[in-house]
Short mmCIF file of C-alpha atoms and ligand atoms in Angstrom, two decimals:
data_model
loop_
_atom_site.label_atom_id
_atom_site.label_comp_id
_atom_site.label_asym_id
_atom_site.label_seq_id
_atom_site.Cartn_x
_atom_site.Cartn_y
_atom_site.Cartn_z
CA MET D 1 63.35 -114.67 48.90
CA PRO D 2 63.32 -111.18 50.32
CA SER D 3 60.18 -110.14 52.14
CA VAL D 4 58.26 -106.91 52.57
CA THR D 5 55.59 -106.11 55.11
CA TYR D 6 53.06 -103.36 54.43
CA THR D 7 51.14 -101.93 57.36
CA GLN D 8 47.81 -100.28 56.62
CA PRO D 9 46.73 -97.17 58.54
CA ASN D 10 44.35 -99.42 60.54
CA GLY D 11 47.20 -101.65 61.60
CA THR D 12 46.59 -104.70 59.48
CA GLN D 13 49.77 -106.14 58.02
CA GLN D 14 50.45 -108.08 54.83
CA THR D 15 53.79 -109.72 54.12
CA LEU D 16 54.96 -110.66 50.62
CA GLN D 17 57.85 -112.74 49.47
CA VAL D 18 59.27 -111.34 46.30
CA GLU D 19 62.00 -111.89 43.77
CA SER D 20 65.26 -110.07 44.36
CA GLY D 21 65.22 -106.89 42.28
CA THR D 22 61.54 -106.09 42.82
CA THR D 23 60.62 -102.67 44.10
CA LEU D 24 58.30 -102.08 46.99
CA MET D 25 55.88 -100.31 44.63
CA ARG D 26 55.84 -103.13 42.03
CA ALA D 27 55.34 -105.75 44.64
CA ALA D 28 52.38 -103.82 46.13
CA VAL D 29 50.72 -103.06 42.81
CA ASN D 30 51.07 -106.54 41.47
CA ASN D 31 49.60 -107.99 44.65
CA GLY D 32 46.82 -105.51 45.03
CA VAL D 33 48.12 -104.04 48.32
CA ASP D 34 45.71 -101.13 49.13
CA GLY D 35 47.09 -97.63 49.43
CA ILE D 36 49.95 -97.85 46.96
CA ILE D 37 48.98 -96.62 43.50
CA GLY D 38 52.26 -96.28 41.65
CA GLU D 39 50.73 -94.27 38.92
CA CYS D 40 53.90 -93.49 36.93
CA GLY D 41 55.16 -97.01 36.93
CA GLY D 42 58.24 -96.17 39.04
CA GLN D 43 59.72 -93.12 37.31
CA ALA D 44 59.59 -90.82 40.35
CA MET D 45 57.03 -88.72 38.48
CA CYS D 46 53.89 -89.14 40.59
CA ALA D 47 54.49 -89.63 44.34
CA THR D 48 51.48 -92.01 44.63
CA CYS D 49 53.74 -94.72 46.10
CA HIS D 50 54.68 -92.83 49.22
CA VAL D 51 55.55 -95.02 52.26
CA TYR D 52 57.01 -94.60 55.77
CA VAL D 53 59.94 -96.85 56.37
CA ARG D 54 60.32 -98.21 59.87
CA PRO D 55 63.50 -96.67 61.34
CA GLU D 56 65.28 -100.03 61.97
CA TYR D 57 65.51 -100.46 58.22
CA ALA D 58 66.47 -96.88 57.29
CA GLN D 59 70.22 -97.36 57.16
CA ALA D 60 69.94 -100.25 54.63
CA LEU D 61 68.21 -97.97 52.10
CA PRO D 62 69.77 -96.18 49.09
CA ASP D 63 70.09 -92.43 49.44
CA ILE D 64 67.21 -90.21 48.36
CA SER D 65 67.98 -88.87 44.90
CA ASP D 66 67.12 -85.26 43.93
CA ASP D 67 64.18 -86.59 41.91
CA GLU D 68 62.77 -88.58 44.74
CA ASP D 69 63.32 -85.68 47.11
CA GLU D 70 61.41 -83.28 44.87
CA MET D 71 58.48 -85.74 44.40
CA LEU D 72 58.28 -86.58 48.10
CA ASP D 73 57.47 -82.90 48.69
CA CYS D 74 54.40 -83.47 46.51
CA ALA D 75 53.11 -86.47 48.28
CA THR D 76 49.56 -86.06 49.56
CA ALA D 77 50.17 -87.30 53.06
CA GLU D 78 52.63 -85.50 55.37
CA ARG D 79 56.31 -86.04 54.56
CA THR D 80 58.39 -87.14 57.52
CA ASP D 81 61.96 -88.33 58.01
CA SER D 82 60.90 -91.81 57.22
CA SER D 83 59.08 -90.94 53.97
CA ARG D 84 60.27 -92.66 50.78
CA LEU D 85 58.97 -93.51 47.38
CA ALA D 86 58.27 -97.21 47.23
CA CYS D 87 59.30 -97.28 43.54
CA GLN D 88 62.78 -96.22 44.49
CA ILE D 89 63.51 -99.04 46.90
CA GLN D 90 64.45 -102.50 45.65
CA LEU D 91 64.50 -105.70 47.66
CA ASN D 92 67.75 -107.55 47.25
CA ALA D 93 70.61 -109.19 49.07
CA GLU D 94 71.46 -105.93 50.89
CA LEU D 95 67.80 -105.35 51.78
CA SER D 96 66.21 -108.72 52.34
CA GLU D 97 63.48 -107.60 54.69
CA ILE D 98 61.62 -104.34 55.32
CA VAL D 99 58.50 -103.08 57.13
CA VAL D 100 56.72 -100.02 55.88
CA ASP D 101 53.64 -98.04 56.89
CA ILE D 102 51.21 -96.94 54.24
CA PRO D 103 49.94 -93.36 54.54
CA VAL D 104 46.26 -92.45 54.79
CA GLY D 105 46.06 -91.00 51.27
CA GLN D 106 48.01 -90.96 47.97
CA LEU D 107 45.74 -88.65 46.00
CA MET W 1 42.84 -85.35 55.38
CA THR W 2 46.49 -85.29 56.07
CA THR W 3 48.60 -82.18 55.92
CA GLN W 4 50.36 -81.17 52.75
CA ALA W 5 54.13 -81.25 52.85
CA GLY W 6 55.80 -77.90 52.73
CA GLY W 7 58.02 -77.91 49.68
CA CYS W 8 55.71 -78.93 46.90
CA PRO W 9 54.72 -76.11 44.58
CA PHE W 10 51.30 -77.69 44.33
CA HIS W 11 48.58 -77.21 46.88
CA GLY W 12 45.62 -79.51 47.32
CA ASN W 13 47.31 -82.12 45.17
CA ALA W 14 44.08 -83.44 43.78
CA ALA W 15 45.21 -84.18 40.26
CA ILE W 16 46.68 -87.23 38.82
CA ILE W 17 47.36 -85.68 35.51
CA GLN W 18 47.79 -86.49 31.90
CA THR W 19 49.47 -88.62 29.26
CA THR W 20 52.63 -87.96 27.49
CA ALA W 21 51.10 -87.66 24.21
CA ALA W 22 48.53 -88.90 21.90
CA PRO W 23 47.79 -92.55 21.79
CA VAL W 24 46.63 -93.34 18.26
CA ARG W 25 43.22 -92.81 16.97
CA GLY W 26 42.19 -96.30 15.81
CA SER W 27 45.77 -97.66 15.30
CA GLY W 28 47.28 -100.06 12.93
CA GLY W 29 47.18 -100.14 9.15
CA GLU W 30 47.93 -103.78 8.53
CA GLU W 31 46.36 -105.52 11.46
CA PRO W 32 48.06 -107.74 13.89
CA ALA W 33 47.14 -111.36 14.10
CA THR W 34 44.18 -112.94 12.49
CA VAL W 35 41.43 -113.16 15.02
CA SER W 36 38.67 -115.27 13.57
CA PRO W 37 35.25 -114.36 14.77
CA ASP W 38 34.00 -117.81 13.72
CA ALA W 39 34.04 -120.25 16.58
CA ALA W 40 35.05 -117.42 18.79
CA ASP W 41 35.31 -118.41 22.41
CA TYR W 42 35.19 -114.79 23.46
CA PRO W 43 32.34 -112.31 23.52
CA VAL W 44 31.84 -110.47 20.19
CA ALA W 45 30.28 -107.00 20.31
CA ASP W 46 29.38 -106.68 16.70
CA TRP W 47 26.62 -104.18 17.55
CA VAL W 48 29.11 -101.39 18.30
CA ASP W 49 28.42 -98.50 15.97
CA VAL W 50 31.54 -96.47 15.34
CA ALA W 51 29.65 -93.44 14.13
CA ALA W 52 27.58 -93.44 17.33
CA LEU W 53 30.77 -93.65 19.37
CA ALA W 54 31.99 -90.40 17.82
CA THR W 55 28.70 -88.65 18.60
CA ASP W 56 28.47 -89.86 22.22
CA PRO W 57 30.54 -92.84 23.23
CA TYR W 58 29.18 -93.15 26.80
CA PRO W 59 26.03 -95.25 26.18
CA THR W 60 28.10 -97.72 24.20
CA TYR W 61 30.70 -97.90 26.95
CA ALA W 62 27.99 -98.48 29.60
CA ARG W 63 26.60 -101.33 27.58
CA LEU W 64 30.02 -102.85 27.02
CA ARG W 65 30.80 -102.69 30.72
CA ALA W 66 27.49 -104.32 31.58
CA GLU W 67 27.47 -107.07 28.92
CA SER W 68 31.05 -107.83 27.95
CA PRO W 69 33.84 -105.74 29.49
CA VAL W 70 36.39 -107.54 27.37
CA ALA W 71 34.91 -108.00 23.91
CA TRP W 72 36.06 -108.49 20.35
CA VAL W 73 34.78 -105.64 18.22
CA PRO W 74 35.13 -106.68 14.61
CA GLN W 75 34.61 -103.18 13.22
CA LEU W 76 37.66 -101.93 15.07
CA ASN W 77 39.67 -105.25 14.76
CA LYS W 78 40.33 -105.07 18.44
CA PHE W 79 39.38 -106.38 21.83
CA LEU W 80 37.93 -103.42 23.68
CA VAL W 81 38.63 -103.41 27.43
CA THR W 82 36.12 -101.10 29.18
CA THR W 83 36.29 -101.60 32.96
CA TYR W 84 38.69 -99.89 35.34
CA ALA W 85 40.16 -103.20 36.55
CA GLY W 86 40.65 -104.49 33.03
CA CYS W 87 42.32 -101.31 31.75
CA HIS W 88 44.52 -101.14 34.86
CA THR W 89 45.71 -104.70 34.39
CA VAL W 90 46.62 -104.06 30.77
CA GLU W 91 48.50 -100.89 31.64
CA GLN W 92 50.53 -102.56 34.44
CA ASP W 93 51.84 -105.33 32.23
CA GLN W 94 53.90 -104.05 29.29
CA GLU W 95 55.49 -107.44 28.73
CA LEU W 96 52.11 -109.04 27.92
CA PHE W 97 50.37 -105.96 26.51
CA SER W 98 52.95 -104.24 24.36
CA ALA W 99 52.80 -100.62 23.30
CA ASN W 100 54.81 -101.55 20.20
CA VAL W 101 51.70 -102.44 18.14
CA SER W 102 51.86 -103.81 14.63
CA GLY W 103 51.46 -101.46 11.72
CA ALA W 104 51.34 -98.52 13.96
CA THR W 105 49.97 -95.49 12.09
CA MET W 106 51.60 -93.36 14.73
CA THR W 107 55.02 -94.49 13.67
CA ARG W 108 54.09 -93.97 10.03
CA ALA W 109 52.66 -90.57 10.73
CA ILE W 110 55.71 -89.08 12.36
CA GLY W 111 58.24 -91.03 10.43
CA ALA W 112 59.91 -92.85 13.31
CA GLN W 113 58.99 -94.82 16.44
CA PRO W 114 58.27 -92.51 19.35
CA MET W 115 58.45 -93.50 23.02
CA LEU W 116 54.77 -94.13 23.29
CA ARG W 117 55.08 -97.01 20.85
CA LYS W 118 58.05 -98.61 22.82
CA ASP W 119 58.20 -100.74 25.87
CA ASP W 120 60.85 -100.57 28.54
CA PRO W 121 63.78 -100.58 28.54
CA GLU W 122 63.75 -98.77 25.19
CA HIS W 123 60.92 -96.49 26.26
CA SER W 124 62.63 -95.24 29.37
CA VAL W 125 65.78 -94.22 27.50
CA ASP W 126 63.64 -91.83 25.46
CA ARG W 127 61.56 -90.67 28.28
CA ALA W 128 64.05 -90.14 31.10
CA PRO W 129 65.64 -86.97 29.63
CA VAL W 130 62.45 -84.95 29.72
CA ASN W 131 61.12 -86.11 33.10
CA PRO W 132 63.16 -83.45 34.95
CA VAL W 133 61.74 -80.62 32.79
CA LEU W 134 58.23 -81.91 33.58
CA ARG W 135 58.49 -82.47 37.32
CA PRO W 136 56.43 -80.17 39.51
CA LYS W 137 59.19 -77.84 40.58
CA SER W 138 60.38 -76.95 37.10
CA ILE W 139 56.81 -76.65 35.85
CA LYS W 140 55.83 -74.25 38.64
CA GLU W 141 58.94 -72.22 38.91
CA VAL W 142 60.18 -72.00 35.36
CA TRP W 143 57.08 -72.47 33.33
CA GLY W 144 54.33 -71.15 35.57
CA PRO W 145 55.06 -67.49 34.70
CA VAL W 146 55.16 -68.37 30.98
CA PHE W 147 51.83 -70.12 31.11
CA GLU W 148 50.36 -67.06 32.92
CA ARG W 149 51.67 -64.71 30.32
CA ASN W 150 50.15 -66.81 27.49
CA ALA W 151 46.79 -67.01 29.23
CA GLU W 152 46.78 -63.24 29.79
CA ALA W 153 47.52 -62.53 26.12
CA TYR W 154 44.65 -64.59 24.82
CA LEU W 155 42.21 -63.44 27.51
CA GLN W 156 42.82 -60.00 26.07
CA LYS W 157 41.78 -61.26 22.61
CA VAL W 158 38.69 -62.93 24.04
CA ALA W 159 37.81 -59.64 25.71
CA GLU W 160 38.13 -57.81 22.44
CA LEU W 161 35.78 -60.21 20.73
CA GLY W 162 33.26 -59.74 23.54
CA PRO W 163 30.47 -61.86 25.06
CA GLU W 164 28.46 -62.14 21.85
CA GLU W 165 31.25 -63.49 19.64
CA ALA W 166 33.79 -65.35 21.66
CA ASP W 167 34.34 -69.04 21.16
CA LEU W 168 36.37 -70.49 24.13
CA ASN W 169 37.78 -73.27 22.01
CA ARG W 170 38.84 -71.24 18.90
CA ASP W 171 39.86 -68.03 20.73
CA TYR W 172 41.40 -69.24 23.97
CA ALA W 173 41.78 -73.02 24.61
CA ALA W 174 43.45 -73.77 21.26
CA PRO W 175 45.89 -70.83 21.00
CA VAL W 176 46.83 -70.98 24.70
CA ALA W 177 47.56 -74.73 24.49
CA SER W 178 49.60 -74.18 21.31
CA GLN W 179 51.70 -71.27 22.67
CA ASN W 180 52.28 -73.16 25.95
CA LEU W 181 53.52 -76.13 24.00
CA ILE W 182 55.78 -73.91 21.76
CA ASP W 183 57.35 -72.43 24.87
CA LEU W 184 57.74 -75.64 26.81
CA LEU W 185 59.30 -77.41 23.83
CA GLY W 186 61.45 -74.39 23.04
CA LEU W 187 60.41 -74.21 19.37
CA LYS W 188 61.60 -71.00 17.78
CA ASP W 189 60.12 -68.95 14.99
CA VAL W 190 56.91 -70.91 14.69
CA SER W 191 53.42 -69.59 14.95
CA VAL W 192 50.52 -70.73 17.09
CA GLU W 193 48.73 -71.61 13.86
CA GLN W 194 51.59 -73.62 12.51
CA VAL W 195 51.97 -75.80 15.51
CA ARG W 196 48.26 -76.26 15.71
CA ARG W 197 48.24 -77.40 12.05
CA TRP W 198 51.15 -79.86 12.67
CA SER W 199 49.33 -81.23 15.62
CA HIS W 200 46.15 -81.85 13.67
CA ASP W 201 48.01 -83.33 10.71
CA PHE W 202 49.97 -85.70 12.89
CA ILE W 203 46.87 -86.78 14.69
CA ALA W 204 45.02 -87.27 11.42
CA GLY W 205 47.89 -89.45 10.27
CA MET W 206 47.85 -91.47 13.44
CA GLY W 207 44.20 -92.17 12.85
CA ASN W 208 44.57 -92.87 9.15
CA VAL W 209 43.66 -96.57 9.34
CA LEU W 210 41.97 -96.38 5.95
CA ASP W 211 45.21 -95.21 4.32
CA ASP W 212 43.79 -92.03 2.76
CA GLN W 213 46.64 -90.62 0.65
CA SER W 214 45.64 -87.01 1.11
CA ILE W 215 45.95 -87.42 4.86
CA TRP W 216 49.41 -88.97 4.42
CA ASP W 217 50.37 -86.10 2.13
CA ARG W 218 49.47 -83.44 4.73
CA CYS W 219 51.09 -85.41 7.45
CA ASP W 220 54.30 -85.90 5.48
CA ALA W 221 54.45 -82.23 4.78
CA ALA W 222 54.05 -81.37 8.47
CA THR W 223 56.74 -83.97 9.30
CA ALA W 224 59.11 -82.39 6.81
CA GLU W 225 58.53 -78.91 8.20
CA ALA W 226 59.05 -80.01 11.79
CA ASP W 227 62.14 -82.01 10.87
CA ARG W 228 63.64 -79.01 9.10
CA LEU W 229 63.10 -76.94 12.20
CA LEU W 230 64.59 -79.56 14.48
CA GLU W 231 67.69 -79.88 12.26
CA GLU W 232 68.47 -76.32 13.26
CA LEU W 233 67.20 -76.49 16.80
CA ILE W 234 68.99 -79.62 18.00
CA PRO W 235 72.52 -78.26 17.30
CA TYR W 236 71.43 -74.86 18.62
CA TYR W 237 70.40 -76.27 22.00
CA ARG W 238 73.50 -78.43 22.20
CA GLN W 239 75.43 -75.09 22.17
CA ASN W 240 72.81 -73.12 24.18
CA PRO W 241 71.05 -75.39 26.59
CA ASP W 242 68.08 -74.07 28.53
CA ALA W 243 65.10 -75.42 30.50
CA SER W 244 63.04 -76.48 27.48
CA MET W 245 62.15 -80.02 26.38
CA VAL W 246 63.98 -79.84 23.04
CA SER W 247 67.05 -78.70 24.87
CA ALA W 248 66.75 -81.67 27.34
CA PHE W 249 66.30 -84.08 24.46
CA ALA W 250 69.12 -82.47 22.37
CA ASN W 251 71.53 -82.89 25.23
CA SER W 252 70.48 -86.39 26.28
CA GLY W 253 72.82 -88.26 23.99
CA LEU W 254 69.87 -89.74 22.08
CA PRO W 255 70.25 -90.09 18.38
CA THR W 256 68.65 -87.22 16.37
CA ALA W 257 66.02 -89.55 14.95
CA ASN W 258 64.73 -90.38 18.46
CA VAL W 259 64.72 -86.75 19.45
CA ALA W 260 62.72 -85.76 16.38
CA ALA W 261 60.21 -88.62 16.83
CA ASN W 262 59.60 -87.67 20.38
CA VAL W 263 59.22 -83.92 19.70
CA LYS W 264 56.69 -84.74 17.02
CA LEU W 265 54.90 -87.05 19.42
CA THR W 266 54.77 -84.19 21.97
CA ILE W 267 53.42 -81.80 19.37
CA SER W 268 50.60 -84.38 18.63
CA GLY W 269 49.64 -84.97 22.16
CA GLY W 270 50.62 -81.91 24.01
CA MET W 271 48.18 -79.54 22.39
CA ASN W 272 44.78 -81.27 21.69
CA GLU W 273 44.28 -82.60 25.16
CA PRO W 274 45.06 -79.48 27.22
CA GLN W 275 42.91 -77.62 24.77
CA HIS W 276 39.98 -79.98 25.50
CA VAL W 277 40.42 -79.81 29.18
CA VAL W 278 40.01 -76.00 29.19
CA THR W 279 36.65 -76.22 27.44
CA ASN W 280 35.57 -79.31 29.37
CA MET W 281 36.10 -77.58 32.67
CA VAL W 282 34.06 -74.57 31.67
CA TRP W 283 31.37 -76.69 30.14
CA ALA W 284 31.12 -78.86 33.22
CA LEU W 285 30.99 -75.90 35.60
CA SER W 286 28.36 -74.15 33.39
CA ASN W 287 26.20 -77.13 33.68
CA HIS W 288 26.70 -77.56 37.43
CA GLY W 289 26.10 -74.11 38.82
CA ASP W 290 26.33 -75.14 42.49
CA GLN W 291 29.83 -76.55 41.95
CA ARG W 292 30.84 -73.41 40.03
CA GLU W 293 29.86 -71.30 43.02
CA GLN W 294 31.75 -73.60 45.32
CA VAL W 295 35.04 -73.32 43.41
CA LEU W 296 34.71 -69.58 42.87
CA ALA W 297 34.29 -69.21 46.65
CA ASP W 298 37.20 -71.56 47.40
CA PRO W 299 39.99 -71.49 44.71
CA ALA W 300 41.77 -74.39 46.39
CA LEU W 301 39.14 -76.52 44.69
CA TRP W 302 40.45 -75.85 41.20
CA ALA W 303 42.65 -78.92 41.50
CA SER W 304 39.54 -81.05 42.13
CA VAL W 305 37.61 -79.42 39.27
CA PHE W 306 40.53 -80.22 36.88
CA ASP W 307 40.83 -83.80 38.08
CA GLU W 308 37.10 -84.45 38.01
CA ALA W 309 36.81 -82.93 34.48
CA VAL W 310 39.52 -85.18 33.06
CA ARG W 311 37.94 -88.17 34.65
CA TRP W 312 34.40 -87.37 33.58
CA GLN W 313 35.11 -86.37 29.97
CA SER W 314 38.51 -87.90 29.29
CA PRO W 315 40.19 -86.21 26.31
CA ILE W 316 41.99 -89.47 25.33
CA GLY W 317 39.35 -92.11 25.21
CA MET W 318 41.24 -95.18 23.93
CA TYR W 319 44.70 -96.27 23.05
CA PRO W 320 46.06 -99.45 21.59
CA ARG W 321 48.12 -102.33 22.90
CA GLU W 322 48.93 -105.76 21.38
CA THR W 323 49.20 -109.05 23.18
CA THR W 324 52.62 -110.70 22.98
CA ARG W 325 51.15 -114.16 23.82
CA GLU W 326 47.85 -115.70 24.54
CA THR W 327 46.30 -114.56 27.80
CA VAL W 328 43.13 -114.47 29.81
CA LEU W 329 41.78 -111.10 30.89
CA GLY W 330 38.70 -110.79 32.90
CA GLY W 331 37.89 -114.43 32.15
CA VAL W 332 38.18 -113.88 28.40
CA ARG W 333 40.80 -115.72 26.33
CA ILE W 334 42.68 -113.34 24.06
CA PRO W 335 44.95 -114.84 21.36
CA ALA W 336 48.63 -113.81 20.90
CA GLY W 337 49.16 -110.87 18.62
CA ALA W 338 45.69 -109.45 19.09
CA GLY W 339 44.89 -105.74 19.05
CA VAL W 340 43.61 -104.45 22.40
CA GLY W 341 41.85 -101.13 22.86
CA VAL W 342 42.30 -99.74 26.38
CA VAL W 343 39.18 -97.66 26.76
CA VAL W 344 40.17 -95.37 29.62
CA ALA W 345 37.18 -93.02 29.07
CA SER W 346 34.95 -95.97 29.89
CA ALA W 347 37.12 -97.12 32.83
CA ASN W 348 36.77 -93.61 34.20
CA ARG W 349 32.98 -94.07 34.41
CA ASP W 350 33.08 -97.54 35.94
CA ALA W 351 30.68 -97.83 38.83
CA GLY W 352 32.65 -100.83 40.06
CA HIS W 353 35.50 -98.45 40.82
CA PHE W 354 33.90 -94.99 41.32
CA GLY W 355 30.62 -96.10 42.85
CA ALA W 356 27.00 -95.57 41.78
CA SER W 357 27.58 -91.89 40.88
CA ALA W 358 30.39 -92.67 38.42
CA ALA W 359 28.51 -91.09 35.55
CA GLU W 360 28.08 -87.76 37.36
CA PHE W 361 30.33 -84.76 37.56
CA ASP W 362 31.09 -84.25 41.19
CA ILE W 363 34.12 -82.32 42.37
CA ASN W 364 33.41 -83.45 45.95
CA ARG W 365 33.58 -87.21 45.28
CA THR W 366 36.00 -89.33 47.28
CA LYS W 367 39.30 -89.37 45.46
CA ARG W 368 40.05 -92.60 43.60
CA PRO W 369 42.80 -93.14 41.04
CA HIS W 370 41.51 -92.68 37.41
CA LEU W 371 43.10 -93.43 34.13
CA ALA W 372 42.74 -90.14 32.21
CA PHE W 373 46.51 -89.75 31.98
CA GLY W 374 47.15 -93.47 31.63
CA SER W 375 49.00 -95.28 34.28
CA GLY W 376 52.24 -97.12 34.45
CA VAL W 377 55.33 -96.15 32.50
CA HIS W 378 53.35 -94.37 29.82
CA LEU W 379 51.63 -92.10 32.38
CA CYS W 380 51.47 -88.75 30.55
CA ALA W 381 54.78 -87.04 30.89
CA GLY W 382 53.00 -83.73 30.77
CA HIS W 383 50.63 -84.36 33.64
CA TRP W 384 52.17 -81.76 35.99
CA ALA W 385 52.35 -79.30 33.12
CA ALA W 386 48.64 -79.81 32.32
CA LYS W 387 47.61 -79.60 35.97
CA THR W 388 49.38 -76.31 36.28
CA SER W 389 48.89 -74.62 32.87
CA ILE W 390 45.24 -75.45 32.61
CA GLY W 391 43.90 -76.42 36.04
CA GLN W 392 45.68 -73.74 38.00
CA ILE W 393 46.28 -71.06 35.44
CA ALA W 394 44.27 -70.90 32.20
CA VAL W 395 40.83 -71.75 33.56
CA PRO W 396 40.88 -69.91 36.90
CA MET W 397 42.29 -66.76 35.15
CA ALA W 398 39.37 -66.91 32.69
CA TYR W 399 36.88 -66.86 35.54
CA GLU W 400 38.72 -64.00 37.22
CA ARG W 401 38.74 -61.99 34.05
CA PHE W 402 35.13 -62.64 32.94
CA PRO W 403 32.69 -62.66 35.86
CA GLY W 404 29.74 -64.96 35.13
CA LEU W 405 31.67 -66.86 32.45
CA ARG W 406 29.37 -69.57 31.02
CA VAL W 407 28.37 -71.48 27.96
CA ASP W 408 26.34 -69.20 25.63
CA LYS W 409 23.20 -71.18 25.03
CA ARG W 410 22.10 -68.84 22.24
CA ARG W 411 24.84 -70.26 19.99
CA SER W 412 25.53 -73.95 19.49
CA GLU W 413 28.43 -76.03 20.86
CA SER W 414 29.79 -79.23 19.29
CA TRP W 415 31.52 -82.32 20.54
CA ASP W 416 33.37 -84.86 18.44
CA GLY W 417 35.33 -88.02 18.59
CA TRP W 418 35.85 -90.95 20.93
CA VAL W 419 39.46 -91.97 20.63
CA PHE W 420 40.19 -88.31 21.18
CA ARG W 421 37.15 -86.42 22.33
CA GLY W 422 36.42 -82.85 23.06
CA LEU W 423 34.48 -79.75 22.21
CA THR W 424 35.20 -78.52 18.74
CA SER W 425 33.43 -75.22 19.48
CA LEU W 426 32.21 -73.67 22.70
CA PRO W 427 30.54 -70.28 22.50
CA VAL W 428 30.79 -68.46 25.75
CA THR W 429 29.33 -65.35 27.30
CA TRP W 430 29.77 -63.42 30.55
CA ASN W 431 28.23 -60.51 32.47
S1 FES V 1 55.40 -94.90 41.19
FE1 FES V 1 55.36 -92.85 40.66
S2 FES V 1 56.72 -91.96 42.03
FE2 FES V 1 56.74 -94.02 42.57
#
């Protein structure tokens, strides 16, 4: 099963094994990972699922859509080149492993 | 506090805003499964007094949270879920807790099943077309000036009435909310009064659990009027697309029946709640003078005032779900096919989530997610619109226009409701 590792701002890490097709937001919310709210359920309407993707995984990611781009501008924590919405990234055969950093605030 | 990214039209980003539309008042005519209170192996809160809920629901919510956060309430034919954790769990699992509830009065009221009574994937087909209209950029750039114009127009009317006569609900909150909705939807040749009446009639129908024929008659008449207008507007917008919601729906490829159902849903939910947030904000600041001074000195705090007001006095108090199979929630067994009331107004006062001061209005509290706009796929589609039109425009402009704006204690205010709750009148005065 694909795996995702969430890194909290204080450095603690949590790794989850998830079914192929699961988004990083859904995995976090269903497993009570702190710091990912996912308020809109994955519609790119809230930006409360902002994460920073570690650079070594960047090229395996889908492109940022216009909707995601617009919402990332509204994330509470600073947007950087590694910013993504966790609801727009699915774990699957192409992306079987990823490590992300959770920002300090989503609200 | 981290820095705000540059491109977002919103500053401060405090708000997690509001629900698509109105969840039903009370819900279902014919009720879902038979849930027998005899031999119940779940808590039964038969002490809940529905009339008391409408007067002031918060004492009831506090007792439910303390005694039985998931409880069968026979008078409502539902399990009420009153904690933050319980409500959040229900909202995150649409497979188990379906929005497509049995005998939905909402569907009866507007003559077809709107997105709010569907689960994914059907729900998202209806919802996706309007999301781009309602994202922050379009709201700020296209609709911000419209919302400002509408606020300005009705501030002028309030000024003409003067500080002895003005009622903030009747003279400002209601017409501004109605005109904003007319514009955002792209309705043509309709008056503020007409849309307000439709909204009330649809909501009355959605809450018509006792099957009152006169309510259905009014509701059916409103549905017929709205459908007639949409019969003209849908083809019009197919030829002349613009930035409005009806245009987005009309050009989405959705069947006309879906478009009409969702426009009527928006009319029901897109007016009442923003209206209530206008008056709730002014009422809350009037009763917390120190916080009023704080925001007037630092307008960046309007976002926090808006957000705290919707948490503290949530305009939508409860909405229904239905279990698709037997489950256990908060240690309580709920049978398959049972009605569930997600009491977000109670969740938003849960000390287990917001801390010991949960019952207080405090714009400086540590930000925590709340459920005033729902959460999950049914998160209010209009939440950015509400945040802008009310939180950043209508209310701040009222304070700018009327120094010393406050509740007029010489005249009486009134609150009503629990499924939908707000001020039905709010006399105001100023210096
Ligand atoms: S969950 Fe809302 S934008 Fe990702």
